[in-house]
Coordinates of C-alpha atoms and ligand atoms in Angstrom, one line a residue:
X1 CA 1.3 -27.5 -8.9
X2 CA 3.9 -25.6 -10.4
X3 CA 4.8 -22.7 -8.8
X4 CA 7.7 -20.4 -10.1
X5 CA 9.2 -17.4 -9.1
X6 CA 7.8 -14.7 -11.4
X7 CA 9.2 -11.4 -9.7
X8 CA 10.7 -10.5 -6.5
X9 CA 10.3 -7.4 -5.3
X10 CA 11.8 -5.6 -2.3
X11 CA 9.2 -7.2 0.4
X12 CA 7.5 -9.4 -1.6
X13 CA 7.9 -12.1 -4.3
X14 CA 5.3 -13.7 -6.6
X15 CA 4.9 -17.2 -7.7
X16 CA 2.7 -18.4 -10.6
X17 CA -0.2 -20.8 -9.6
X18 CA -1.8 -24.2 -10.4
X19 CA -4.3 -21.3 -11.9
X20 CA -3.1 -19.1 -15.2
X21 CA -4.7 -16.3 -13.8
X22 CA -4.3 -16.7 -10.0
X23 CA -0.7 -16.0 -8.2
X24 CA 0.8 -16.6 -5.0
X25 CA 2.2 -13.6 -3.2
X26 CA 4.5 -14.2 -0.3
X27 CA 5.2 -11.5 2.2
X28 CA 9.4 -11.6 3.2
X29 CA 10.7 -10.1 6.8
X30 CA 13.3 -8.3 4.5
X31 CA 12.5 -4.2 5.3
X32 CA 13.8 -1.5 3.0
X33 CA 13.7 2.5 3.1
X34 CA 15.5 5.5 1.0
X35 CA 15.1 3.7 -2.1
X36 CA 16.4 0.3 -1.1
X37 CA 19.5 2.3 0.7
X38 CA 19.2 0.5 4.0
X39 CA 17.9 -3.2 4.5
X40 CA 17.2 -5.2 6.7
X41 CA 15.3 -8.6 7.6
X42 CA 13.0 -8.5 10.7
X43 CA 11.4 -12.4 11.7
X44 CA 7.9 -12.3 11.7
X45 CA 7.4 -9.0 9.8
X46 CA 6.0 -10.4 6.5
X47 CA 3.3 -12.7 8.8
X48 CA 1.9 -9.5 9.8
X49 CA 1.7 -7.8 6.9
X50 CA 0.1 -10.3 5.3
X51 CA -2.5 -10.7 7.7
X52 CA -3.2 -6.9 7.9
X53 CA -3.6 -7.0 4.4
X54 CA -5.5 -9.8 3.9
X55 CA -7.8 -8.3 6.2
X56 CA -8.3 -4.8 4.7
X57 CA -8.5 -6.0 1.0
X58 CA -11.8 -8.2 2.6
X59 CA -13.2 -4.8 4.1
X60 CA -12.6 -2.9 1.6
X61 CA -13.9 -5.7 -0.7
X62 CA -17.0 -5.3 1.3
X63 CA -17.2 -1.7 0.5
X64 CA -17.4 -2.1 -2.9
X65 CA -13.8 -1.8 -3.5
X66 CA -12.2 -4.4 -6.2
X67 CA -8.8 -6.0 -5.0
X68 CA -7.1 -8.8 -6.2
X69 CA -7.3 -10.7 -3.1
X70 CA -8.9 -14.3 -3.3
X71 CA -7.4 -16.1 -0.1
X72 CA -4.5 -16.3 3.1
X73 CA -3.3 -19.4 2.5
X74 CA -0.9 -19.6 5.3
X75 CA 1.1 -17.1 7.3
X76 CA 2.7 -14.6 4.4
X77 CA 0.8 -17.0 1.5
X78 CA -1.7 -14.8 -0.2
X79 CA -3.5 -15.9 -3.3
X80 CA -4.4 -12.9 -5.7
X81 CA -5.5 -12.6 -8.6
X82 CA -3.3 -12.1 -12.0
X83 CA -3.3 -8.4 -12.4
X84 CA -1.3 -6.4 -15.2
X85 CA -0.1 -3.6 -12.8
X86 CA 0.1 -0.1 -13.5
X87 CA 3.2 1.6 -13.1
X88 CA 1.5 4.2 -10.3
X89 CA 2.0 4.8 -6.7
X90 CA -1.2 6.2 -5.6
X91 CA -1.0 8.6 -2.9
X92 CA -3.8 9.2 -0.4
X93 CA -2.5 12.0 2.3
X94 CA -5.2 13.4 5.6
X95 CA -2.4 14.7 7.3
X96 CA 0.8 16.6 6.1
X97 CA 4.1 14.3 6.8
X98 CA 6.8 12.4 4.9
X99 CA 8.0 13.8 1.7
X100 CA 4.9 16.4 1.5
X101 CA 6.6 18.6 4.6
X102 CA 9.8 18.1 3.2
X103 CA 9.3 19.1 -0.3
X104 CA 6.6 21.7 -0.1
X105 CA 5.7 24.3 2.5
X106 CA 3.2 22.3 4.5
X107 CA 3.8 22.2 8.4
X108 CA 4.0 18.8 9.4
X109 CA 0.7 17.3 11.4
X110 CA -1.6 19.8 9.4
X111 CA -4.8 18.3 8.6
X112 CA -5.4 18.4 4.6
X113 CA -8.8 18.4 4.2
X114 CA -9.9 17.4 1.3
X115 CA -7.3 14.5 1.3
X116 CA -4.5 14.9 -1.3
X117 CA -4.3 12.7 -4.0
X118 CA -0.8 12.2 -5.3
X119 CA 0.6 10.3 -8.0
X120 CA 4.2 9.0 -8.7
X121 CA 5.7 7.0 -11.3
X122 CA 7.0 3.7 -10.3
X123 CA 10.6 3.6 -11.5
X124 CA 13.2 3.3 -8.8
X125 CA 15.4 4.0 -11.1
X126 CA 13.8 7.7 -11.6
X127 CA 13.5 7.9 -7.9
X128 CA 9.2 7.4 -8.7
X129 CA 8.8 11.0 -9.6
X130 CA 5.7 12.8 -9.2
X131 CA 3.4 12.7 -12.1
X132 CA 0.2 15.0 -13.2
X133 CA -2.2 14.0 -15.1
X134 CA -1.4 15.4 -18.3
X135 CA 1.9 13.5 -18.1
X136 CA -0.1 10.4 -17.1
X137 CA -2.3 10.8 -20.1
X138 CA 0.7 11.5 -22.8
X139 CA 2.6 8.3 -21.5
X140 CA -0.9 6.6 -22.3
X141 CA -0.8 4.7 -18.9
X142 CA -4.7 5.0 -17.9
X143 CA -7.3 6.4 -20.4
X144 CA -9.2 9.6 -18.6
X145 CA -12.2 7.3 -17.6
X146 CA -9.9 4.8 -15.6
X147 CA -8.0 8.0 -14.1
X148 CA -10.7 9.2 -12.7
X149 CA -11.8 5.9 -11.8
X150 CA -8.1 5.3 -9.4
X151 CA -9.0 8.3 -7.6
X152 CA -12.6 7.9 -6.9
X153 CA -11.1 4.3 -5.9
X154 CA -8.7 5.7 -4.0
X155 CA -10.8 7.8 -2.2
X156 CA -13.3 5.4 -0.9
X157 CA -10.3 3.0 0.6
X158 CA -9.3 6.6 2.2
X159 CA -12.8 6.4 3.4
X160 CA -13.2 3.0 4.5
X161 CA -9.4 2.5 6.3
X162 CA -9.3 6.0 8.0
X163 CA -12.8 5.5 9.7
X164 CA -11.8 2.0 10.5
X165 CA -8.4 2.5 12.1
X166 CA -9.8 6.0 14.0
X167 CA -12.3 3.8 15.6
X168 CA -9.2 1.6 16.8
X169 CA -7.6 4.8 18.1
X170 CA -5.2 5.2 14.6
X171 CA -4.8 8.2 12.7
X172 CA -4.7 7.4 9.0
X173 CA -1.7 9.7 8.0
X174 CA -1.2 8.9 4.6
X175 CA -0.5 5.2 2.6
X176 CA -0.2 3.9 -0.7
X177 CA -2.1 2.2 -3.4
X178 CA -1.1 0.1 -6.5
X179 CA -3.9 -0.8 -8.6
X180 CA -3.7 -3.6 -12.2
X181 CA -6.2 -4.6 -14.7
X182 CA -7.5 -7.9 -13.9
X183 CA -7.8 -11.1 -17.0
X184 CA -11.3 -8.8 -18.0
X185 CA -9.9 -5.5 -18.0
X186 CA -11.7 -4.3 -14.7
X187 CA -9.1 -1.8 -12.3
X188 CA -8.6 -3.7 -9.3
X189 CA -6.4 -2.4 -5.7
X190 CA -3.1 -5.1 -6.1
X191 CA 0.1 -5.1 -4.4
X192 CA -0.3 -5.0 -0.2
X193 CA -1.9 -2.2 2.5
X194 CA 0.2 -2.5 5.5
X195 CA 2.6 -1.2 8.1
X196 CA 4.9 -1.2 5.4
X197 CA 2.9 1.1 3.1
X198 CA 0.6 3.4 5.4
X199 CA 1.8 6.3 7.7
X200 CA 0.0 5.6 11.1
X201 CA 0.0 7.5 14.1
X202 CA -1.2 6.6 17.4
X203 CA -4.4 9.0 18.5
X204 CA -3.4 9.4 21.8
X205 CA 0.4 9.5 21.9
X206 CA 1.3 10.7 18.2
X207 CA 3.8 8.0 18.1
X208 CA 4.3 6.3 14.8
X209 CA 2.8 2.9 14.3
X210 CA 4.3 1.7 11.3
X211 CA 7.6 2.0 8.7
X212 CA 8.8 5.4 9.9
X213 CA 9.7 3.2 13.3
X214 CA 11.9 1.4 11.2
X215 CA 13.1 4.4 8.9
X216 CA 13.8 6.7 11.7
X217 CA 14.9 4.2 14.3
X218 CA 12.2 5.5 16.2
X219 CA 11.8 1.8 18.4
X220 CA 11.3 -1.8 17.6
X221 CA 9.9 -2.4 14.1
X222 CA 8.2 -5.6 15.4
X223 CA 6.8 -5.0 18.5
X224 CA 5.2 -1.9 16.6
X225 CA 3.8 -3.6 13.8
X226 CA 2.5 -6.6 16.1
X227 CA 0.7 -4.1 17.8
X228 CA -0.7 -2.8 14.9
X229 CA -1.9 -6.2 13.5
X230 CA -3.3 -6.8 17.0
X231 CA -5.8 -3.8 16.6
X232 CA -6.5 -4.4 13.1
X233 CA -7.2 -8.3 13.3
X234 CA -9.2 -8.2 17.0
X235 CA -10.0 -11.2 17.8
X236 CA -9.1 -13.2 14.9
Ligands
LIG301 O1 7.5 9.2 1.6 P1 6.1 9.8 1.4 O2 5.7 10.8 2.5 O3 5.9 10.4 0.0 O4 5.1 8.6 1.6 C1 3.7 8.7 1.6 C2 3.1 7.3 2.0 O5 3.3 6.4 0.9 C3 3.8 6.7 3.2 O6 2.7 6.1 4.0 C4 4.7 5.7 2.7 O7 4.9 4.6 3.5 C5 4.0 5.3 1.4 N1 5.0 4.9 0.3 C6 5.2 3.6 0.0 N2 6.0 3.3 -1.0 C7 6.7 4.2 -1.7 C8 6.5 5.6 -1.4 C9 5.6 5.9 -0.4 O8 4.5 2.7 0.6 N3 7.5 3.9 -2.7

């Protein structure tokens, strides 16, 4: 078993595996917003993100969706597979917030309908600037065919999470996707889907139910989240 740190990123890291082509993610507590400006490390964050990940990769899994998720293997253990991962932050927004409202003319809590898909350029260091997909093509990151292919992707995990979570009295605001090629070349959803990388409001109250809490100092990031993971897992 040799497992060595391969990358840490700002809530995760990843470990190689006794497998070549399997890896072990492990979700931190540490918490970041505005670009890794303000940080923080909340106990017993990264358990539940885990587990609400672990959970929707199997759903969506079950809707047809390919993800790189092969099994929890403890609290914030996840083992995935090896994916080469494409440098793009898919965007899936129902409902104007977040940077849409503050960038464009969009009055915040409007439904968008159909969905927006959005696409930025992973580079903190260029602030992940929007792309389009002419400037997608020309930096040869995706061929047309696998293009269309994220966003038909995309839009069936819109699918699948938004009717889940409504049915748990959530509003599926907005989130973000990451996908990677697997060892065969086949597009698969990577990275996490959590509190950490969904906009979720409460039905009911309109209260936020996920990072914004923490962005915005809007409550306690914790309490939040476990309430979130409480809905999403059920009885688990
Ligand atoms: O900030 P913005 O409104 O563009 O974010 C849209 C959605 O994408 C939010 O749910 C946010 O949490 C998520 N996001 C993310 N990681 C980023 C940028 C956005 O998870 N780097």
């Amino acid at each position: 078993m040799s497992e060595e740190l391969l990358y840490a990123g700002k809530a995760k890291s990843i470990y190689s595996s006794d497998k070549a082509d399997e890896l072990i993610v492990v979700f931190r507590d540490d918490i970041t917003a505005f670009d890794g400006g303000r940080k923080d490390v909340i106990p017993g964050k990264g358990e539940y993100n885990a587990k609400v990940s672990a959970r929707l990769y199997a759903l969506l899994e079950e809707h047809g969706v390919p993800t790189h998720l092969l099994a929890l293997e403890g609290p914030v253990r996840m083992r995935v597979r090896r994916l080469t991962m494409l440098p793009l932050e898919v965007i899936v927004r129902n409902i104007a917030a977040g940077s849409l409202v503050r960038n464009y003319p969009f009055v915040e809590g409007s439904p968008l309908d159909p969905p927006l898909i959005v696409i930025d350029f992973k580079d903190d260091s260029r602030h992940d600037p929007m792309l389009n997909d002419e400037i997608i093509l020309a930096l040869g990151l995706v061929t047309q065919q696998e293009l269309e292919e994220l966003k038909q992707l995309a839009r069936r995990v819109n699918e699948v999470l938004r009717d889940l979570l409504a049915g748990l009295g959530i509003q599926l605001v907005d989130f973000k996707i990451e996908f990677g090629r697997d060892v065969d070349g086949r597009i698969r959803l990577g990275d996490e889907i959590s509190m950490d990388s969904m906009r979720l409001w409460d039905s009911r109250t309109g209260a936020s139910l996920d990072k914004d809490v923490y962005r915005f100092e809007k409550g306690d990031v914790l309490s939040t989240y476990g309430q979130v993971a409480a809905r999403i897992l059920g009885g688990e």
